[in-house]
Coordinates of C-alpha atoms and ligand atoms in Angstrom, one line a residue:
X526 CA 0.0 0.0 0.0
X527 CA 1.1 3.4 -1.0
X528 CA 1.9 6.0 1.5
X529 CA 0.6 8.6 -1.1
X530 CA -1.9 10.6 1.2
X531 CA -4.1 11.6 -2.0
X532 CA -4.6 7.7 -3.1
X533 CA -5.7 7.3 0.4
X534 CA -8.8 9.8 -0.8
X535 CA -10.2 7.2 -2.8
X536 CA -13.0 5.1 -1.0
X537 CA -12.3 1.5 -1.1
X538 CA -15.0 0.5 -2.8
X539 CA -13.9 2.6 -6.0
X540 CA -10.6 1.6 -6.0
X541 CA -12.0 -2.0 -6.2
X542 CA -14.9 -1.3 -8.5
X543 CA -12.5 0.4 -10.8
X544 CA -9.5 -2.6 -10.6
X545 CA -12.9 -4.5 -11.6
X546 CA -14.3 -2.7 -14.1
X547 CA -14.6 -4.0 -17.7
X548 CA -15.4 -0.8 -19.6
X549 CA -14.9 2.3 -18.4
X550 CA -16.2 5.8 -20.0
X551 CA -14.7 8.9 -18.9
X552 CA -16.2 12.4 -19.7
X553 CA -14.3 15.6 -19.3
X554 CA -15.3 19.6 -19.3
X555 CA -13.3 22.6 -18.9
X556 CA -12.0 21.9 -15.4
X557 CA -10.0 19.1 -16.4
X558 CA -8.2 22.3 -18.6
X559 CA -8.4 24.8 -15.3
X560 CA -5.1 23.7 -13.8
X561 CA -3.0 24.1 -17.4
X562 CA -4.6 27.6 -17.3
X563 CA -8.0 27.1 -19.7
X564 CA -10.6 29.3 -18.1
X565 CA -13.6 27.1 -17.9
X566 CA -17.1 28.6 -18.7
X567 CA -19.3 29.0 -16.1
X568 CA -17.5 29.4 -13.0
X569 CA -18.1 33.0 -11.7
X570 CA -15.6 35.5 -11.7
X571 CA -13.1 33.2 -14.0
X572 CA -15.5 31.4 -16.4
X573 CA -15.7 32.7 -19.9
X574 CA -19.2 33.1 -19.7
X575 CA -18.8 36.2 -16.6
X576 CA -17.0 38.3 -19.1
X577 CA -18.4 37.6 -22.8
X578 CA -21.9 36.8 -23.9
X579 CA -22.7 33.1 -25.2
X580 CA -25.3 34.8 -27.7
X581 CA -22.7 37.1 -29.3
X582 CA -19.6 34.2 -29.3
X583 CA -21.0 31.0 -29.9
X584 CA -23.8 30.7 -32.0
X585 CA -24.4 30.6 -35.8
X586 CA -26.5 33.3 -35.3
X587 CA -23.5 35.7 -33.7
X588 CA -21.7 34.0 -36.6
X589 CA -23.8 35.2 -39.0
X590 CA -24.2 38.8 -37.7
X591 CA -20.4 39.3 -37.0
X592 CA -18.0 36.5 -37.9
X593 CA -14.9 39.0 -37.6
X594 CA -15.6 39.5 -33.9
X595 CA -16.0 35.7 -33.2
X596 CA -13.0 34.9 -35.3
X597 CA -11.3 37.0 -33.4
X598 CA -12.7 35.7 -30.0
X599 CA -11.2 32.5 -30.7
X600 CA -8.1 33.5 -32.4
X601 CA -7.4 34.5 -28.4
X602 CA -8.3 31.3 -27.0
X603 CA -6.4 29.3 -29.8
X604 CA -3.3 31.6 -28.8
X605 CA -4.3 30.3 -25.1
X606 CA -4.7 26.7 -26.0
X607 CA -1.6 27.2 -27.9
X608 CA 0.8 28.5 -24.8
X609 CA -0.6 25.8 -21.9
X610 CA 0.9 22.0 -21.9
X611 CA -1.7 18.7 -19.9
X612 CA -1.5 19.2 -16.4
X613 CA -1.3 15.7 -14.1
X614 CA -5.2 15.2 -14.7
X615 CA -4.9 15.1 -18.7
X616 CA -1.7 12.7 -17.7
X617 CA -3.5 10.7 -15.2
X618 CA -6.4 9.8 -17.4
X619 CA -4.2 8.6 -20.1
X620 CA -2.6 6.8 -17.8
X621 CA -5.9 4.7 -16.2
X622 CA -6.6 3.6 -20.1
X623 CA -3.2 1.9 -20.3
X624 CA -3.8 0.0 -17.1
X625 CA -7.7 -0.2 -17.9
X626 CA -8.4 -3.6 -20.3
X627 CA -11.0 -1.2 -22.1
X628 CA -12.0 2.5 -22.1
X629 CA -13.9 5.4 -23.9
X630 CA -12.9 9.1 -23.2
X631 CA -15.5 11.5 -24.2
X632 CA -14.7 15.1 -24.3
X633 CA -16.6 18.0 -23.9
X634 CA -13.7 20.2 -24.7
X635 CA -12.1 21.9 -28.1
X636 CA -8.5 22.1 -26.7
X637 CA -6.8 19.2 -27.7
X638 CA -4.9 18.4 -24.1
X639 CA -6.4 14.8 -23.9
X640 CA -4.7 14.2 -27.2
X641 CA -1.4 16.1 -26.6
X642 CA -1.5 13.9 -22.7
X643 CA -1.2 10.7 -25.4
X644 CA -5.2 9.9 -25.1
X645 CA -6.5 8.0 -28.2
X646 CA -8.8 8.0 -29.7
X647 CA -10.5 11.0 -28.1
X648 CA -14.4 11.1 -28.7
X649 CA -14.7 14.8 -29.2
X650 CA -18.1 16.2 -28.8
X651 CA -18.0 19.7 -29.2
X652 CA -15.5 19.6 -32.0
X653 CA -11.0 21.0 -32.0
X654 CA -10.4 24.8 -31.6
X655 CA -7.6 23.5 -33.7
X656 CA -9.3 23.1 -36.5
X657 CA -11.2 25.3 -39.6
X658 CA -14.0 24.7 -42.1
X659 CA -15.8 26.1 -44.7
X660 CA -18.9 28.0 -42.8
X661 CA -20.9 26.9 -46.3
X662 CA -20.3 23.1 -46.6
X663 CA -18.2 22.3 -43.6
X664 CA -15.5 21.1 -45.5
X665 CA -12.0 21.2 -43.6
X666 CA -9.7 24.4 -44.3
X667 CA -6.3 23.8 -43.4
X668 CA -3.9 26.6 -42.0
X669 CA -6.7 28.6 -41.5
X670 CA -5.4 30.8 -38.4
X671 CA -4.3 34.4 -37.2
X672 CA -6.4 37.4 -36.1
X673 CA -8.0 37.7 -39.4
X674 CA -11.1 36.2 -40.5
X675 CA -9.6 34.1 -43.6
X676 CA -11.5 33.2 -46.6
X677 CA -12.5 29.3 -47.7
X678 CA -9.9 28.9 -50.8
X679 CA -12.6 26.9 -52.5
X680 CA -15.8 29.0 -52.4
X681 CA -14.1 32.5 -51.0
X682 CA -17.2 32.0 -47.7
X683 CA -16.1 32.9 -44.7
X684 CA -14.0 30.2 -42.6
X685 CA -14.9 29.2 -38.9
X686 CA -13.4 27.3 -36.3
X687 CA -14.5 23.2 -36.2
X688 CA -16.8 23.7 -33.2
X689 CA -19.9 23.2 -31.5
X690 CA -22.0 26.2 -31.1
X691 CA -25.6 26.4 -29.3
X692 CA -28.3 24.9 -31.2
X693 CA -26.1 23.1 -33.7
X694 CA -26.1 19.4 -33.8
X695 CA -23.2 17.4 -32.3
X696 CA -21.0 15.2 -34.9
X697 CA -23.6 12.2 -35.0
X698 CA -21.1 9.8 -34.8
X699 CA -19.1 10.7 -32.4
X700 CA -22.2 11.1 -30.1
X701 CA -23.6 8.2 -31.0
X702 CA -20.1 6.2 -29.5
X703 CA -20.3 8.1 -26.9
X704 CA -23.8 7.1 -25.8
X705 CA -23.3 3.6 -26.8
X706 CA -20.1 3.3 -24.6
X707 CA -22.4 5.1 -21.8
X708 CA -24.9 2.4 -22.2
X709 CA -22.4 -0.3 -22.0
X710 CA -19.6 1.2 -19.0
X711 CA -19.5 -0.3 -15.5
X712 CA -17.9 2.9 -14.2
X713 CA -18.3 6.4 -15.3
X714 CA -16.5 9.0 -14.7
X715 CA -17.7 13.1 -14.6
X716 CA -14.8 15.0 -14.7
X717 CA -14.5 19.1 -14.6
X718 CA -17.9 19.1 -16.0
X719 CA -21.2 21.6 -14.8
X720 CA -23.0 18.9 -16.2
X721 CA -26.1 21.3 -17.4
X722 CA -25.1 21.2 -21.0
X723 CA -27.0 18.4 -23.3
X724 CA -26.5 16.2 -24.6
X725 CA -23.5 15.9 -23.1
X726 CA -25.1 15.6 -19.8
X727 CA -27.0 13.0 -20.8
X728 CA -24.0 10.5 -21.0
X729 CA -24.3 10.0 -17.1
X730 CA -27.6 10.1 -17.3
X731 CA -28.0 7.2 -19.7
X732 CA -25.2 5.4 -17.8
X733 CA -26.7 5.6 -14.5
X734 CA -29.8 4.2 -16.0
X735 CA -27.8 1.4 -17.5
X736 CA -26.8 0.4 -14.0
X737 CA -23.0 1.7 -13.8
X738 CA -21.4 3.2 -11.2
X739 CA -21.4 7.2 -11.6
X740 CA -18.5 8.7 -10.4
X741 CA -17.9 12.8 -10.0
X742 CA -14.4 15.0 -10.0
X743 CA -15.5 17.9 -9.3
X744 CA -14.5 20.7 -6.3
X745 CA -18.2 22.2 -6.6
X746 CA -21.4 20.3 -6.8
X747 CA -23.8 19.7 -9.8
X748 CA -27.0 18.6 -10.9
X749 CA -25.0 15.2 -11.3
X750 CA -23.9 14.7 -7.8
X751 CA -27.1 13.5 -6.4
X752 CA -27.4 10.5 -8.6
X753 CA -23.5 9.9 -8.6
X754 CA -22.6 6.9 -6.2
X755 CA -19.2 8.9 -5.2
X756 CA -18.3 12.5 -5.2
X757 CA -14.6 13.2 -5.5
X758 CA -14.7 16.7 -4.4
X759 CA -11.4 18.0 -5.6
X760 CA -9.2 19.4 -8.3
X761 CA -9.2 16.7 -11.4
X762 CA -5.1 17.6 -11.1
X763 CA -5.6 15.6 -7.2
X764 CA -8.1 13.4 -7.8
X765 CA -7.0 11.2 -10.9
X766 CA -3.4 10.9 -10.2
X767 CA -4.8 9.4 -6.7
X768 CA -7.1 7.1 -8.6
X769 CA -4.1 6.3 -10.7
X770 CA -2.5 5.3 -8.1
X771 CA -4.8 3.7 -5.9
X772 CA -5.8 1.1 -9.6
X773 CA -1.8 0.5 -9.4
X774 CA -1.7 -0.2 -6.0
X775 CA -4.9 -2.5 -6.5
X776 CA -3.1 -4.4 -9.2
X777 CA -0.1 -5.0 -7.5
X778 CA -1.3 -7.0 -5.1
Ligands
BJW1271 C1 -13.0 21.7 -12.0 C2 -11.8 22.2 -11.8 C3 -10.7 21.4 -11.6 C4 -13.2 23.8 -12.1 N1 -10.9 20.1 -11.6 N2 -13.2 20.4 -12.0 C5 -32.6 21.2 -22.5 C6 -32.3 19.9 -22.8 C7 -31.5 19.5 -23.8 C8 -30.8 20.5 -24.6 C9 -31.1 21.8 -24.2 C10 -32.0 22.2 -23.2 N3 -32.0 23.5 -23.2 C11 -31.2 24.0 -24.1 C12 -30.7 23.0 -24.8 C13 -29.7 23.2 -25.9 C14 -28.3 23.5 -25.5 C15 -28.0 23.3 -24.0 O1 -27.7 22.3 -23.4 N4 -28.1 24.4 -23.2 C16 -28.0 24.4 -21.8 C17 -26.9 25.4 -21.4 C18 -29.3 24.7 -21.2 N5 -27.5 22.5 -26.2 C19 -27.1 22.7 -27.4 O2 -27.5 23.7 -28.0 C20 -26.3 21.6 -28.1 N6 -26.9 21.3 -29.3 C21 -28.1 20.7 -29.4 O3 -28.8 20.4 -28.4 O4 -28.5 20.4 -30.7 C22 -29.8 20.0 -30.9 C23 -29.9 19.8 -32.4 C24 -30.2 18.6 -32.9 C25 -30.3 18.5 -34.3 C26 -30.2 19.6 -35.1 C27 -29.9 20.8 -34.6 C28 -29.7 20.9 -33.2 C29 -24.9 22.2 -28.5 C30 -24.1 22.5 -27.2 C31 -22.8 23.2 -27.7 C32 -22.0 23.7 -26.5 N7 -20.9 24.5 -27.0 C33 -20.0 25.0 -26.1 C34 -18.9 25.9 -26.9 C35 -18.0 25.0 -27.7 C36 -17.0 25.7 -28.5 C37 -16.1 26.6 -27.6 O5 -15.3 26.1 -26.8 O6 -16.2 27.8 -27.8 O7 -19.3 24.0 -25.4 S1 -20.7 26.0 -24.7 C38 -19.6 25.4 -23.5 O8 -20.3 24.5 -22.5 C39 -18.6 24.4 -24.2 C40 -18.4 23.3 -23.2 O9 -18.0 22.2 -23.8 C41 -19.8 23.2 -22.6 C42 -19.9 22.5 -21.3 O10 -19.2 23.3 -20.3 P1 -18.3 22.5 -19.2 O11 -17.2 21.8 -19.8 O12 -19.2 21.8 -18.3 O13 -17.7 23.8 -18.4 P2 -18.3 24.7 -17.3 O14 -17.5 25.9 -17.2 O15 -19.8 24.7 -17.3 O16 -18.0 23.8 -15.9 C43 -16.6 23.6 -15.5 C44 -16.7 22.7 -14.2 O17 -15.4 22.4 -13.9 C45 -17.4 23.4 -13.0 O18 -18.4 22.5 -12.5 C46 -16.2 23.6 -12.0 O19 -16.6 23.4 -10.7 C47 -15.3 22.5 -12.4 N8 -13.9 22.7 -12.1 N9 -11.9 23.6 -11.8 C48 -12.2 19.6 -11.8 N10 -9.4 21.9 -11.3

């Protein structure tokens, strides 16, 4: 047994149901990003959403009306993406799935740390800040970055980035994996997530229902942590490397 006080957070009976588990999904959100310096969304004071308007950012509609400015918006956050590195809970995720004998990860985020923390695949939900399309057909763009709203080369339409705005529909494949490995998971795991946006939120939802374990990372409470069997009430950068550990420990004895 570890000395590691932080592996000693994990209640017994989820180091043993994960050392058990035959599929496990995890599904990430912004706080996973927090500690490499991503401001989530909705957390007050820090989130995104306290200092610009959803409406005006990150719908087709704002697109529409003013693609320059949104360009622009997330010209910034690529340049933040860009300058932060996985902290310990991208890490410690990747590191479950090689011990795991099966696993999904499902993300919520556009920022491309899961991947960079050696994650894959890496069922992306709400599409890669990383990457352009046509706004016409959706066709890729490559190189499409800078402050400047570029053109598509093909049709000369204005480019935007690959992601998921309000009231768009989520890449049907990838959300259909995603709810199929939530159907079929043991153990799920809620990670930095607020868990009020759908059909993300769903996952847990359908996975609870299916008769797995839910499991929440999360320093606050959501509308998930009443039906979640345990609450990890920490910083993802804490709380996975202690699972990590604890799933080591398990299979070392
Ligand atoms: C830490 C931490 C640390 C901090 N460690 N944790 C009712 C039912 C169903 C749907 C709807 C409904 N009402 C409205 C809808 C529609 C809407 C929706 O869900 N709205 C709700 C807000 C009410 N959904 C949609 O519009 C979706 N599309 C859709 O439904 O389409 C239907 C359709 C079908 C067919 C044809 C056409 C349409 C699309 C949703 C797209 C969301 N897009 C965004 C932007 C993506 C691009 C970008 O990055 O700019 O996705 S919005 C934003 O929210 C982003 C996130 O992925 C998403 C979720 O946020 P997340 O990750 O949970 O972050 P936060 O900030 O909310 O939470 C962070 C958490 O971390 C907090 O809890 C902290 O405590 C915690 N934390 N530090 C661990 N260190």
């Amino acid at each position: 047994m570890t000395g590691d006080p932080a592996a000693q957070a994990i209640p017994g009976g989820l180091a043993r149901a994960l050392s058990a588990s035959r599929l496990v999904v995890f599904l990430t959100g912004a706080g996973i990003s927090a500690e490499s310096g991503i401001p989530t969304f909705r957390q007050a004071m820090t989130g995104l959403w306290s200092r610009f308007r959803p409406e005006e950012l990150a719908t087709p509609e704002a697109f529409a009306r003013d693609p320059e400015t949104v360009w622009r918006w997330y010209a910034w956050r690529r340049g933040l993406v860009a300058a932060t590195r996985p902290n310990a809970g991208h890490l410690a995720i990747a590191g479950l799935q090689r011990h795991l004998p099966a696993s999904v990860l499902v993300t919520q985020n556009v920022d491309g740390l899961h991947q960079r923390a050696g994650s894959d695949p890496v069922l992306e939900l709400h599409g890669n800040i990383g990457r352009s399309v046509c706004a016409r057909d959706r066709r890729p763009v490559a190189q499409a970055d800078g402050e400047k709203l570029p053109a598509c080369p093909r049709c000369g339409g204005p480019v935007r980035p690959d992601v998921v705005w309000f009231g768009e529909a989520l890449p049907a494949g990838v959300l259909e994996q995603a709810r199929q490995a939530a159907r079929r998971c043991d153990l799920f795991f809620s990670v930095g997530t607020s868990a009020v946006v759908y059909p993300a939120a769903e996952l847990a939802e359908l996975a609870a229902g299916a008769g797995a374990t839910v499991v929440e990372i999360n320093p606050e409470p959501t509308p998930l942590t009443r039906r979640a069997r345990f609450h990890l009430q920490g910083p993802g950068g804490v709380m996975l490397p202690a699972l990590l550990q604890s799933l080591e420990d398990t299979q070392r004895i």
